[in-house]
PDB file of C-alpha atoms in Angstrom:
ATOM      1  CA  UNK A   1      -8.642  -1.838 -25.553  1.00 81.00           C
ATOM      2  CA  UNK A   2      -9.363  -5.080 -23.701  1.00 93.00           C
ATOM      3  CA  UNK A   3      -7.614  -4.640 -20.345  1.00 93.00           C
ATOM      4  CA  UNK A   4      -7.353  -1.941 -17.703  1.00 94.00           C
ATOM      5  CA  UNK A   5      -4.691  -1.896 -14.979  1.00 94.00           C
ATOM      6  CA  UNK A   6      -5.143  -0.166 -11.655  1.00 94.00           C
ATOM      7  CA  UNK A   7      -2.776   0.719  -8.858  1.00 94.00           C
ATOM      8  CA  UNK A   8      -3.779   0.360  -5.214  1.00 93.00           C
ATOM      9  CA  UNK A   9      -2.345   3.361  -3.346  1.00 88.00           C
ATOM     10  CA  UNK A  10      -4.209   6.538  -4.223  1.00 88.00           C
ATOM     11  CA  UNK A  11      -6.626   4.651  -6.492  1.00 93.00           C
ATOM     12  CA  UNK A  12      -8.212   1.663  -4.749  1.00 94.00           C
ATOM     13  CA  UNK A  13      -7.213   3.021  -1.338  1.00 92.00           C
ATOM     14  CA  UNK A  14      -6.761   6.582  -0.109  1.00 89.00           C
ATOM     15  CA  UNK A  15      -3.064   6.326   0.657  1.00 83.00           C
ATOM     16  CA  UNK A  16      -2.442  10.006   1.226  1.00 83.00           C
ATOM     17  CA  UNK A  17      -0.983  12.304   3.871  1.00 83.00           C
ATOM     18  CA  UNK A  18      -4.505  13.544   4.589  1.00 83.00           C
ATOM     19  CA  UNK A  19      -5.892  10.100   5.450  1.00 82.00           C
ATOM     20  CA  UNK A  20      -2.835   9.503   7.642  1.00 83.00           C
ATOM     21  CA  UNK A  21      -3.330  12.909   9.312  1.00 84.00           C
ATOM     22  CA  UNK A  22      -6.933  12.031  10.197  1.00 83.00           C
ATOM     23  CA  UNK A  23      -5.819   8.720  11.689  1.00 83.00           C
ATOM     24  CA  UNK A  24      -2.657   9.845  13.478  1.00 83.00           C
ATOM     25  CA  UNK A  25      -4.062  13.222  14.589  1.00 84.00           C
ATOM     26  CA  UNK A  26      -0.770  15.027  14.008  1.00 83.00           C
ATOM     27  CA  UNK A  27       0.036  18.045  11.813  1.00 88.00           C
ATOM     28  CA  UNK A  28       0.239  17.392   8.080  1.00 89.00           C
ATOM     29  CA  UNK A  29       3.855  18.580   8.027  1.00 90.00           C
ATOM     30  CA  UNK A  30       4.797  15.842  10.519  1.00 86.00           C
ATOM     31  CA  UNK A  31       2.826  13.227   8.560  1.00 86.00           C
ATOM     32  CA  UNK A  32       4.693  14.138   5.371  1.00 88.00           C
ATOM     33  CA  UNK A  33       8.030  14.030   7.182  1.00 86.00           C
ATOM     34  CA  UNK A  34       7.343  10.609   8.708  1.00 85.00           C
ATOM     35  CA  UNK A  35       5.891   9.240   5.478  1.00 86.00           C
ATOM     36  CA  UNK A  36       8.903  10.391   3.534  1.00 88.00           C
ATOM     37  CA  UNK A  37      11.273   8.794   6.014  1.00 87.00           C
ATOM     38  CA  UNK A  38       9.450   5.453   6.096  1.00 88.00           C
ATOM     39  CA  UNK A  39       8.270   5.073   2.507  1.00 88.00           C
ATOM     40  CA  UNK A  40      11.478   6.335   0.889  1.00 91.00           C
ATOM     41  CA  UNK A  41      13.701   4.103   3.002  1.00 92.00           C
ATOM     42  CA  UNK A  42      15.655   1.211   1.522  1.00 95.00           C
ATOM     43  CA  UNK A  43      14.049  -0.989   4.153  1.00 94.00           C
ATOM     44  CA  UNK A  44      10.559  -0.143   2.904  1.00 93.00           C
ATOM     45  CA  UNK A  45      11.633  -1.062  -0.613  1.00 96.00           C
ATOM     46  CA  UNK A  46      12.864  -4.409   0.690  1.00 97.00           C
ATOM     47  CA  UNK A  47       9.527  -4.941   2.396  1.00 95.00           C
ATOM     48  CA  UNK A  48       7.444  -4.295  -0.711  1.00 95.00           C
ATOM     49  CA  UNK A  49       9.815  -6.509  -2.707  1.00 96.00           C
ATOM     50  CA  UNK A  50       8.941  -9.297  -0.286  1.00 96.00           C
ATOM     51  CA  UNK A  51      12.457  -9.591   1.158  1.00 97.00           C
ATOM     52  CA  UNK A  52      11.470  -8.630   4.716  1.00 96.00           C
ATOM     53  CA  UNK A  53       8.162  -8.601   6.593  1.00 92.00           C
ATOM     54  CA  UNK A  54       6.487  -5.483   7.914  1.00 89.00           C
ATOM     55  CA  UNK A  55       7.281  -6.644  11.424  1.00 90.00           C
ATOM     56  CA  UNK A  56      10.984  -6.922  10.487  1.00 93.00           C
ATOM     57  CA  UNK A  57      10.749  -3.478   8.884  1.00 92.00           C
ATOM     58  CA  UNK A  58       9.406  -2.017  12.132  1.00 90.00           C
ATOM     59  CA  UNK A  59      12.229  -3.633  14.105  1.00 91.00           C
ATOM     60  CA  UNK A  60      14.888  -2.315  11.717  1.00 92.00           C
ATOM     61  CA  UNK A  61      13.538   1.232  11.618  1.00 89.00           C
ATOM     62  CA  UNK A  62      13.089   1.260  15.390  1.00 88.00           C
ATOM     63  CA  UNK A  63      16.681   0.085  15.907  1.00 90.00           C
ATOM     64  CA  UNK A  64      17.864   3.170  14.008  1.00 85.00           C
ATOM     65  CA  UNK A  65      16.331   5.288  16.806  1.00 74.00           C
ATOM     66  CA  UNK A  66      14.711   7.695  14.378  1.00 69.00           C
ATOM     67  CA  UNK A  67      11.082   6.902  15.166  1.00 76.00           C
ATOM     68  CA  UNK A  68       9.466   5.548  18.292  1.00 82.00           C
ATOM     69  CA  UNK A  69       7.872   2.107  18.242  1.00 85.00           C
ATOM     70  CA  UNK A  70       4.321   3.398  18.693  1.00 85.00           C
ATOM     71  CA  UNK A  71       4.549   5.646  15.625  1.00 82.00           C
ATOM     72  CA  UNK A  72       6.039   2.863  13.523  1.00 84.00           C
ATOM     73  CA  UNK A  73       3.311   0.485  14.656  1.00 85.00           C
ATOM     74  CA  UNK A  74       0.614   2.996  13.711  1.00 82.00           C
ATOM     75  CA  UNK A  75       2.138   3.440  10.250  1.00 80.00           C
ATOM     76  CA  UNK A  76       2.950  -0.161   9.490  1.00 84.00           C
ATOM     77  CA  UNK A  77       1.134  -2.823  11.511  1.00 80.00           C
ATOM     78  CA  UNK A  78      -1.458  -4.893   9.672  1.00 78.00           C
ATOM     79  CA  UNK A  79      -4.115  -4.251  12.303  1.00 81.00           C
ATOM     80  CA  UNK A  80      -3.969  -0.533  11.435  1.00 82.00           C
ATOM     81  CA  UNK A  81      -4.311  -0.911   7.670  1.00 85.00           C
ATOM     82  CA  UNK A  82      -8.001  -0.003   7.670  1.00 86.00           C
ATOM     83  CA  UNK A  83      -6.900   3.428   8.951  1.00 85.00           C
ATOM     84  CA  UNK A  84      -3.750   3.737   6.842  1.00 85.00           C
ATOM     85  CA  UNK A  85      -5.372   2.492   3.630  1.00 88.00           C
ATOM     86  CA  UNK A  86      -9.069   3.405   3.694  1.00 90.00           C
ATOM     87  CA  UNK A  87     -10.871   1.964   0.692  1.00 93.00           C
ATOM     88  CA  UNK A  88     -12.172   4.298  -2.027  1.00 92.00           C
ATOM     89  CA  UNK A  89     -15.688   2.925  -2.463  1.00 94.00           C
ATOM     90  CA  UNK A  90     -16.380   5.156  -5.485  1.00 94.00           C
ATOM     91  CA  UNK A  91     -13.446   3.601  -7.340  1.00 95.00           C
ATOM     92  CA  UNK A  92     -14.696   0.107  -6.572  1.00 95.00           C
ATOM     93  CA  UNK A  93     -18.124   1.021  -7.942  1.00 95.00           C
ATOM     94  CA  UNK A  94     -16.511   2.237 -11.166  1.00 95.00           C
ATOM     95  CA  UNK A  95     -14.429  -0.941 -11.423  1.00 96.00           C
ATOM     96  CA  UNK A  96     -17.611  -3.009 -11.181  1.00 94.00           C
ATOM     97  CA  UNK A  97     -19.036  -1.044 -14.117  1.00 95.00           C
ATOM     98  CA  UNK A  98     -15.839  -1.449 -16.161  1.00 96.00           C
ATOM     99  CA  UNK A  99     -15.779  -5.220 -15.551  1.00 94.00           C
ATOM    100  CA  UNK A 100     -18.766  -5.546 -17.866  1.00 94.00           C
ATOM    101  CA  UNK A 101     -16.586  -4.550 -20.858  1.00 95.00           C
ATOM    102  CA  UNK A 102     -12.955  -5.091 -19.842  1.00 96.00           C
ATOM    103  CA  UNK A 103     -10.584  -7.386 -18.026  1.00 97.00           C
ATOM    104  CA  UNK A 104      -9.438  -5.567 -14.889  1.00 97.00           C
ATOM    105  CA  UNK A 105      -5.999  -6.046 -13.312  1.00 96.00           C
ATOM    106  CA  UNK A 106      -3.893  -4.661 -10.472  1.00 96.00           C
ATOM    107  CA  UNK A 107      -0.249  -3.630 -10.774  1.00 95.00           C
ATOM    108  CA  UNK A 108       1.058  -2.398  -7.463  1.00 96.00           C
ATOM    109  CA  UNK A 109       3.957  -2.015  -5.083  1.00 94.00           C
ATOM    110  CA  UNK A 110       2.654  -3.643  -1.924  1.00 93.00           C
ATOM    111  CA  UNK A 111       3.695  -5.756   1.000  1.00 92.00           C
ATOM    112  CA  UNK A 112       2.349  -9.223   1.674  1.00 93.00           C
ATOM    113  CA  UNK A 113       0.366  -7.749   4.601  1.00 91.00           C
ATOM    114  CA  UNK A 114      -1.358  -5.235   2.328  1.00 92.00           C
ATOM    115  CA  UNK A 115      -2.225  -8.001  -0.116  1.00 94.00           C
ATOM    116  CA  UNK A 116      -3.733 -10.014   2.748  1.00 93.00           C
ATOM    117  CA  UNK A 117      -5.717  -6.980   3.956  1.00 92.00           C
ATOM    118  CA  UNK A 118      -7.181  -6.346   0.487  1.00 94.00           C
ATOM    119  CA  UNK A 119      -7.923 -10.039   0.053  1.00 95.00           C
ATOM    120  CA  UNK A 120      -9.745 -10.228   3.392  1.00 93.00           C
ATOM    121  CA  UNK A 121     -11.916  -7.300   2.327  1.00 93.00           C
ATOM    122  CA  UNK A 122     -12.790  -9.133  -0.900  1.00 95.00           C
ATOM    123  CA  UNK A 123     -11.308  -6.373  -3.017  1.00 95.00           C
ATOM    124  CA  UNK A 124      -8.913  -8.648  -4.913  1.00 96.00           C
ATOM    125  CA  UNK A 125     -11.897 -10.753  -6.024  1.00 95.00           C
ATOM    126  CA  UNK A 126     -13.010  -7.830  -8.205  1.00 94.00           C
ATOM    127  CA  UNK A 127      -9.930  -8.229 -10.405  1.00 96.00           C
ATOM    128  CA  UNK A 128      -9.036 -10.716 -13.106  1.00 97.00           C
ATOM    129  CA  UNK A 129      -5.479 -10.863 -11.807  1.00 96.00           C
ATOM    130  CA  UNK A 130      -2.588  -8.783 -10.661  1.00 95.00           C
ATOM    131  CA  UNK A 131       1.130  -8.254 -10.379  1.00 96.00           C
ATOM    132  CA  UNK A 132       2.361  -7.450  -6.887  1.00 96.00           C
ATOM    133  CA  UNK A 133       5.838  -6.280  -6.029  1.00 96.00           C
ATOM    134  CA  UNK A 134       6.189  -8.543  -3.001  1.00 95.00           C
ATOM    135  CA  UNK A 135       5.559 -11.594  -5.208  1.00 95.00           C
ATOM    136  CA  UNK A 136       7.852 -10.740  -8.108  1.00 94.00           C
ATOM    137  CA  UNK A 137      10.604  -8.967  -6.149  1.00 95.00           C
ATOM    138  CA  UNK A 138      10.435  -5.924  -8.420  1.00 94.00           C
ATOM    139  CA  UNK A 139       9.003  -2.465  -7.712  1.00 93.00           C
ATOM    140  CA  UNK A 140       7.634   0.258  -9.926  1.00 92.00           C
ATOM    141  CA  UNK A 141       8.997   2.055 -11.805  1.00 89.00           C
ATOM    142  CA  UNK A 142      11.611  -0.641 -12.493  1.00 88.00           C
ATOM    143  CA  UNK A 143      11.084  -2.409 -15.772  1.00 89.00           C
ATOM    144  CA  UNK A 144      11.006  -5.904 -14.257  1.00 86.00           C
ATOM    145  CA  UNK A 145       7.576  -5.493 -12.684  1.00 89.00           C
ATOM    146  CA  UNK A 146       6.068  -4.747 -16.087  1.00 85.00           C
ATOM    147  CA  UNK A 147       7.541  -7.779 -17.850  1.00 81.00           C
TER     148      UNK A 147
END
């Protein structure tokens, strides 16, 4: 084995209902409900494919009158990503150890804003490369992202 691929959500970052609950300060049941609505929506898929921005996503979801603007902003605005996607420092320490023996890559469904956030933190510099859904227009588990 020469290469190791990592995902971002739930691996590099703690993208979980529990981290969202701590940030939003609402019951876990409500967090799961909101997360399911947002992250299972066709609009979210278009965002992580790079077809619409997160700001456009917020506008579209808000226009459907399902969620209020403040909640959408908390879930989706770039300025809140440090709360939505807290970094898993232990994972980064392990990646640094693995880099001594292997090439390390990312393969992830992510928006352009998330990529920018991770880049600004210097996290992407730890990797030898990556495939990002917003760049290739394909999302996991669809075959195209792996080719």
